[in-house]
GROMACS .gro file of C-alpha atoms in nm:
model
  291
    1UNK     CA    1   9.595   7.669  12.089
    2UNK     CA    2   9.271   7.576  11.865
    3UNK     CA    3   9.125   7.948  11.869
    4UNK     CA    4   8.733   7.918  11.833
    5UNK     CA    5   8.598   8.224  12.004
    6UNK     CA    6   8.675   8.586  11.953
    7UNK     CA    7   8.604   8.882  12.137
    8UNK     CA    8   8.632   9.278  12.005
    9UNK     CA    9   8.646   9.562  12.167
   10UNK     CA   10   8.488   9.834  11.981
   11UNK     CA   11   8.208   9.831  11.754
   12UNK     CA   12   8.288  10.121  11.506
   13UNK     CA   13   8.386  10.076  11.171
   14UNK     CA   14   8.728   9.853  11.198
   15UNK     CA   15   8.521   9.676  11.511
   16UNK     CA   16   8.217   9.578  11.299
   17UNK     CA   17   8.449   9.449  10.981
   18UNK     CA   18   8.634   9.268  11.227
   19UNK     CA   19   8.425   9.071  11.343
   20UNK     CA   20   8.200   9.063  11.020
   21UNK     CA   21   8.520   8.849  10.875
   22UNK     CA   22   8.577   8.638  11.177
   23UNK     CA   23   8.185   8.529  11.225
   24UNK     CA   24   8.165   8.436  10.855
   25UNK     CA   25   8.494   8.269  10.899
   26UNK     CA   26   8.335   8.036  11.131
   27UNK     CA   27   8.421   8.178  11.483
   28UNK     CA   28   8.196   8.276  11.795
   29UNK     CA   29   8.230   8.655  11.803
   30UNK     CA   30   8.124   8.863  12.103
   31UNK     CA   31   8.101   9.247  12.051
   32UNK     CA   32   8.213   9.472  12.347
   33UNK     CA   33   8.171   9.898  12.343
   34UNK     CA   34   8.116  10.140  12.620
   35UNK     CA   35   7.814  10.290  12.406
   36UNK     CA   36   7.487  10.101  12.363
   37UNK     CA   37   7.428  10.298  12.122
   38UNK     CA   38   7.726  10.150  11.837
   39UNK     CA   39   7.642   9.805  12.034
   40UNK     CA   40   7.294   9.838  11.919
   41UNK     CA   41   7.372   9.920  11.577
   42UNK     CA   42   7.625   9.691  11.519
   43UNK     CA   43   7.472   9.366  11.425
   44UNK     CA   44   7.232   9.588  11.169
   45UNK     CA   45   7.584   9.752  11.037
   46UNK     CA   46   7.784   9.407  10.978
   47UNK     CA   47   7.412   9.246  10.873
   48UNK     CA   48   7.414   9.516  10.550
   49UNK     CA   49   7.778   9.467  10.506
   50UNK     CA   50   7.719   9.069  10.426
   51UNK     CA   51   7.419   9.151  10.217
   52UNK     CA   52   7.622   9.352   9.969
   53UNK     CA   53   7.861   9.043   9.960
   54UNK     CA   54   7.555   8.811   9.895
   55UNK     CA   55   7.421   9.048   9.603
   56UNK     CA   56   7.780   9.011   9.466
   57UNK     CA   57   7.761   8.599   9.504
   58UNK     CA   58   8.092   8.653   9.701
   59UNK     CA   59   7.865   8.508  10.025
   60UNK     CA   60   7.598   8.214  10.004
   61UNK     CA   61   7.262   8.316  10.210
   62UNK     CA   62   7.322   8.006  10.403
   63UNK     CA   63   7.677   8.159  10.537
   64UNK     CA   64   7.494   8.519  10.606
   65UNK     CA   65   7.256   8.345  10.834
   66UNK     CA   66   7.499   8.120  10.995
   67UNK     CA   67   7.762   8.383  11.017
   68UNK     CA   68   7.506   8.658  11.184
   69UNK     CA   69   7.358   8.363  11.449
   70UNK     CA   70   7.769   8.380  11.609
   71UNK     CA   71   7.773   8.750  11.640
   72UNK     CA   72   7.665   8.839  11.969
   73UNK     CA   73   7.700   9.186  12.165
   74UNK     CA   74   7.757   9.273  12.535
   75UNK     CA   75   7.783   9.606  12.708
   76UNK     CA   76   8.027   9.446  13.026
   77UNK     CA   77   8.368   9.390  12.934
   78UNK     CA   78   8.398   9.132  13.162
   79UNK     CA   79   8.187   8.875  12.911
   80UNK     CA   80   8.483   8.866  12.666
   81UNK     CA   81   8.671   8.665  12.925
   82UNK     CA   82   8.602   8.348  12.849
   83UNK     CA   83   8.693   8.400  12.465
   84UNK     CA   84   9.017   8.294  12.327
   85UNK     CA   85   9.118   8.537  12.118
   86UNK     CA   86   9.038   8.921  12.180
   87UNK     CA   87   9.106   9.196  11.959
   88UNK     CA   88   9.117   9.545  12.061
   89UNK     CA   89   8.942   9.767  11.818
   90UNK     CA   90   8.933  10.103  11.971
   91UNK     CA   91   9.026  10.471  11.890
   92UNK     CA   92   9.384  10.516  11.793
   93UNK     CA   93   9.464  10.671  12.205
   94UNK     CA   94   9.709  10.497  12.375
   95UNK     CA   95   9.574  10.600  12.725
   96UNK     CA   96   9.262  10.455  12.639
   97UNK     CA   97   9.409  10.130  12.497
   98UNK     CA   98   9.606  10.083  12.789
   99UNK     CA   99   9.321  10.157  13.000
  100UNK     CA  100   9.120   9.872  12.775
  101UNK     CA  101   9.384   9.620  12.878
  102UNK     CA  102   9.417   9.688  13.244
  103UNK     CA  103   9.056   9.660  13.273
  104UNK     CA  104   9.009   9.345  13.102
  105UNK     CA  105   9.324   9.145  13.237
  106UNK     CA  106   9.137   9.007  13.562
  107UNK     CA  107   8.846   8.860  13.359
  108UNK     CA  108   9.052   8.658  13.104
  109UNK     CA  109   9.137   8.307  13.132
  110UNK     CA  110   9.511   8.176  13.122
  111UNK     CA  111   9.587   8.117  12.808
  112UNK     CA  112   9.382   8.391  12.604
  113UNK     CA  113   9.543   8.571  12.352
  114UNK     CA  114   9.545   8.974  12.352
  115UNK     CA  115   9.585   9.202  12.040
  116UNK     CA  116   9.543   9.524  11.938
  117UNK     CA  117   9.426   9.636  11.583
  118UNK     CA  118   9.639   9.982  11.671
  119UNK     CA  119   9.757  10.106  11.320
  120UNK     CA  120  10.106  10.278  11.475
  121UNK     CA  121  10.140  10.238  11.879
  122UNK     CA  122  10.406  10.000  12.048
  123UNK     CA  123  10.295   9.694  12.118
  124UNK     CA  124  10.557   9.582  12.343
  125UNK     CA  125  10.428   9.938  12.581
  126UNK     CA  126  10.060   9.788  12.554
  127UNK     CA  127  10.128   9.459  12.632
  128UNK     CA  128  10.349   9.611  12.965
  129UNK     CA  129   9.992   9.665  13.128
  130UNK     CA  130   9.892   9.311  13.059
  131UNK     CA  131   9.948   8.988  13.262
  132UNK     CA  132  10.084   8.789  12.951
  133UNK     CA  133  10.296   9.041  12.701
  134UNK     CA  134  10.400   8.662  12.599
  135UNK     CA  135  10.062   8.601  12.437
  136UNK     CA  136  10.019   8.978  12.291
  137UNK     CA  137  10.066   9.087  11.950
  138UNK     CA  138   9.971   9.374  11.738
  139UNK     CA  139   9.670   9.274  11.474
  140UNK     CA  140   9.646   9.538  11.249
  141UNK     CA  141   9.353   9.540  10.980
  142UNK     CA  142   9.303   9.720  10.689
  143UNK     CA  143   9.002   9.946  10.647
  144UNK     CA  144   8.768   9.812  10.487
  145UNK     CA  145   8.845   9.471  10.681
  146UNK     CA  146   8.639   9.260  10.483
  147UNK     CA  147   8.734   9.365  10.153
  148UNK     CA  148   9.102   9.459  10.204
  149UNK     CA  149   9.355   9.143  10.203
  150UNK     CA  150   9.618   9.267  10.430
  151UNK     CA  151   9.642   9.190  10.796
  152UNK     CA  152  10.007   9.331  10.961
  153UNK     CA  153  10.129   9.057  11.288
  154UNK     CA  154  10.332   9.269  11.483
  155UNK     CA  155  10.518   9.074  11.792
  156UNK     CA  156  10.631   9.310  12.101
  157UNK     CA  157  10.967   9.243  12.280
  158UNK     CA  158  10.846   8.920  12.495
  159UNK     CA  159  10.559   8.779  12.231
  160UNK     CA  160  10.642   8.382  12.200
  161UNK     CA  161  10.665   8.173  11.892
  162UNK     CA  162  10.330   8.008  11.963
  163UNK     CA  163  10.128   8.275  11.965
  164UNK     CA  164  10.295   8.430  11.618
  165UNK     CA  165  10.192   8.076  11.461
  166UNK     CA  166   9.892   8.084  11.604
  167UNK     CA  167   9.778   8.390  11.510
  168UNK     CA  168   9.931   8.363  11.127
  169UNK     CA  169   9.714   8.079  11.110
  170UNK     CA  170   9.385   8.277  11.237
  171UNK     CA  171   9.496   8.524  10.916
  172UNK     CA  172   9.478   8.227  10.689
  173UNK     CA  173   9.145   8.062  10.816
  174UNK     CA  174   9.005   8.445  10.762
  175UNK     CA  175   9.162   8.394  10.352
  176UNK     CA  176   9.393   8.678  10.410
  177UNK     CA  177   9.755   8.754  10.388
  178UNK     CA  178   9.976   8.856  10.677
  179UNK     CA  179  10.280   9.022  10.698
  180UNK     CA  180  10.523   9.054  10.947
  181UNK     CA  181  10.645   9.385  11.125
  182UNK     CA  182  10.862   9.482  11.380
  183UNK     CA  183  10.753   9.703  11.671
  184UNK     CA  184  10.854  10.005  11.522
  185UNK     CA  185  10.603  10.335  11.532
  186UNK     CA  186  10.362  10.289  11.253
  187UNK     CA  187  10.443   9.943  11.162
  188UNK     CA  188  10.469   9.930  10.771
  189UNK     CA  189  10.220  10.028  10.588
  190UNK     CA  190  10.132  10.381  10.809
  191UNK     CA  191  10.521  10.380  10.809
  192UNK     CA  192  10.505  10.456  10.397
  193UNK     CA  193  10.142  10.570  10.348
  194UNK     CA  194  10.101  10.780  10.618
  195UNK     CA  195  10.421  11.037  10.517
  196UNK     CA  196  10.256  11.013  10.172
  197UNK     CA  197   9.962  11.115  10.258
  198UNK     CA  198  10.110  11.422  10.479
  199UNK     CA  199  10.348  11.504  10.198
  200UNK     CA  200  10.025  11.582   9.995
  201UNK     CA  201   9.881  11.786  10.207
  202UNK     CA  202  10.201  12.010  10.249
  203UNK     CA  203  10.140  12.017   9.847
  204UNK     CA  204   9.842  12.146   9.906
  205UNK     CA  205   9.972  12.366  10.181
  206UNK     CA  206  10.199  12.490   9.977
  207UNK     CA  207   9.960  12.573   9.694
  208UNK     CA  208  10.202  12.358   9.455
  209UNK     CA  209   9.836  12.183   9.363
  210UNK     CA  210   9.481  12.205   9.395
  211UNK     CA  211   9.279  11.927   9.620
  212UNK     CA  212   9.163  11.789   9.267
  213UNK     CA  213   9.483  11.810   9.108
  214UNK     CA  214   9.719  11.637   9.361
  215UNK     CA  215   9.450  11.354   9.355
  216UNK     CA  216   9.431  11.314   9.022
  217UNK     CA  217   9.809  11.316   8.949
  218UNK     CA  218   9.846  11.012   9.169
  219UNK     CA  219   9.560  10.862   9.059
  220UNK     CA  220   9.646  10.830   8.675
  221UNK     CA  221  10.022  10.939   8.743
  222UNK     CA  222  10.068  10.662   9.008
  223UNK     CA  223   9.781  10.459   8.936
  224UNK     CA  224   9.648  10.449   9.280
  225UNK     CA  225   9.282  10.407   9.326
  226UNK     CA  226   9.222  10.670   9.522
  227UNK     CA  227   9.424  11.022   9.559
  228UNK     CA  228   9.635  11.070   9.878
  229UNK     CA  229   9.327  11.317  10.025
  230UNK     CA  230   9.050  11.157   9.925
  231UNK     CA  231   9.207  10.861  10.099
  232UNK     CA  232   9.284  11.126  10.416
  233UNK     CA  233   8.901  11.195  10.438
  234UNK     CA  234   8.829  10.796  10.422
  235UNK     CA  235   9.069  10.697  10.691
  236UNK     CA  236   9.002  11.007  10.919
  237UNK     CA  237   9.215  11.351  10.942
  238UNK     CA  238   9.206  11.273  11.303
  239UNK     CA  239   9.356  10.919  11.241
  240UNK     CA  240   9.608  11.049  11.001
  241UNK     CA  241   9.764  11.337  11.259
  242UNK     CA  242   9.724  11.062  11.533
  243UNK     CA  243  10.001  10.810  11.363
  244UNK     CA  244  10.192  11.132  11.205
  245UNK     CA  245  10.250  11.227  11.594
  246UNK     CA  246  10.340  10.871  11.687
  247UNK     CA  247  10.594  10.891  11.424
  248UNK     CA  248  10.700  11.206  11.487
  249UNK     CA  249  10.740  11.165  11.850
  250UNK     CA  250  10.851  10.806  11.818
  251UNK     CA  251  11.114  10.883  11.595
  252UNK     CA  252  11.267  11.206  11.619
  253UNK     CA  253  11.294  11.276  11.296
  254UNK     CA  254  11.161  11.618  11.095
  255UNK     CA  255  11.048  11.427  10.843
  256UNK     CA  256  10.756  11.331  10.985
  257UNK     CA  257  10.606  11.641  11.147
  258UNK     CA  258  10.271  11.682  11.097
  259UNK     CA  259  10.117  11.969  10.838
  260UNK     CA  260   9.987  12.262  11.000
  261UNK     CA  261   9.716  12.235  10.755
  262UNK     CA  262   9.591  11.887  10.873
  263UNK     CA  263   9.645  12.005  11.198
  264UNK     CA  264   9.426  12.293  11.171
  265UNK     CA  265   9.206  12.083  10.962
  266UNK     CA  266   9.132  11.837  11.260
  267UNK     CA  267   9.125  12.137  11.529
  268UNK     CA  268   8.803  12.256  11.306
  269UNK     CA  269   8.635  11.879  11.322
  270UNK     CA  270   8.663  11.832  10.966
  271UNK     CA  271   8.768  11.464  10.998
  272UNK     CA  272   8.663  11.354  10.689
  273UNK     CA  273   8.379  11.127  10.549
  274UNK     CA  274   8.252  11.040  10.916
  275UNK     CA  275   8.206  11.414  10.934
  276UNK     CA  276   8.084  11.539  10.613
  277UNK     CA  277   8.393  11.780  10.580
  278UNK     CA  278   8.749  11.721  10.525
  279UNK     CA  279   8.957  11.791  10.182
  280UNK     CA  280   8.630  11.773  10.047
  281UNK     CA  281   8.277  11.855  10.183
  282UNK     CA  282   8.031  11.535  10.147
  283UNK     CA  283   7.713  11.712  10.231
  284UNK     CA  284   7.563  11.771   9.860
  285UNK     CA  285   7.532  11.450   9.610
  286UNK     CA  286   7.935  11.490   9.499
  287UNK     CA  287   8.193  11.546   9.635
  288UNK     CA  288   8.357  11.917   9.658
  289UNK     CA  289   8.727  12.005   9.742
  290UNK     CA  290   8.707  12.275  10.071
  291UNK     CA  291   9.027  12.454   9.942
   0.00000   0.00000   0.00000
């Protein structure tokens, strides 16, 4: 089916980024969020991010204006009912996501495709609360969405071929690359990335290295653009912990046990950049390690 209009649930960093790239690619976008404040901020944040692309010569000024004209916000979930594709980008909590889909389904047309931007949760389980598991998929964008080229496409047990091919074509229209993943905990990227980050935290926890030495070792020794602890702060330590818990519970292997230090940081509310403190303290001019 042809996708022309897109509903995005969640006006946070991921939701805004997803709306940004879809609007630039010519889709009409409706952003929904339970927070009126987040909805009020969303168009301005997207405009600022597109402005950066204009300044770098990546986007023409006319395309900027056209893209922003395609975006609207609405606090009523029913406003997404007439869209061709819905992308849920709410907080990484399964109960919350299931409740969103349960509330959304009565408002949908028969052909609307449902997707979740979840980074780890079972697509089959999420699809089971809807009336269209065959038209449900995982649609996992990487952060920051306008910059990162990959989109993971995850089929649930009931997802049909037409839905998969439709979303694969959408990814191509966005100018991004898709990777197909089976519906196992954390899929591909986070199945590999999060245990690496968790192991870096264990390396800190056990005193093998400092925050700085661990990060510089991976940047210079493995040619990673960011160190694992710096990356954890960027992703959000609460998100890292949530994914590790999904891996640990879903695969029942002790190698996925979240590091106690990661748990402690999340309990302290030190979640990384978004709270100004994580493995680094961001409240000054330059980040300073907190251990």
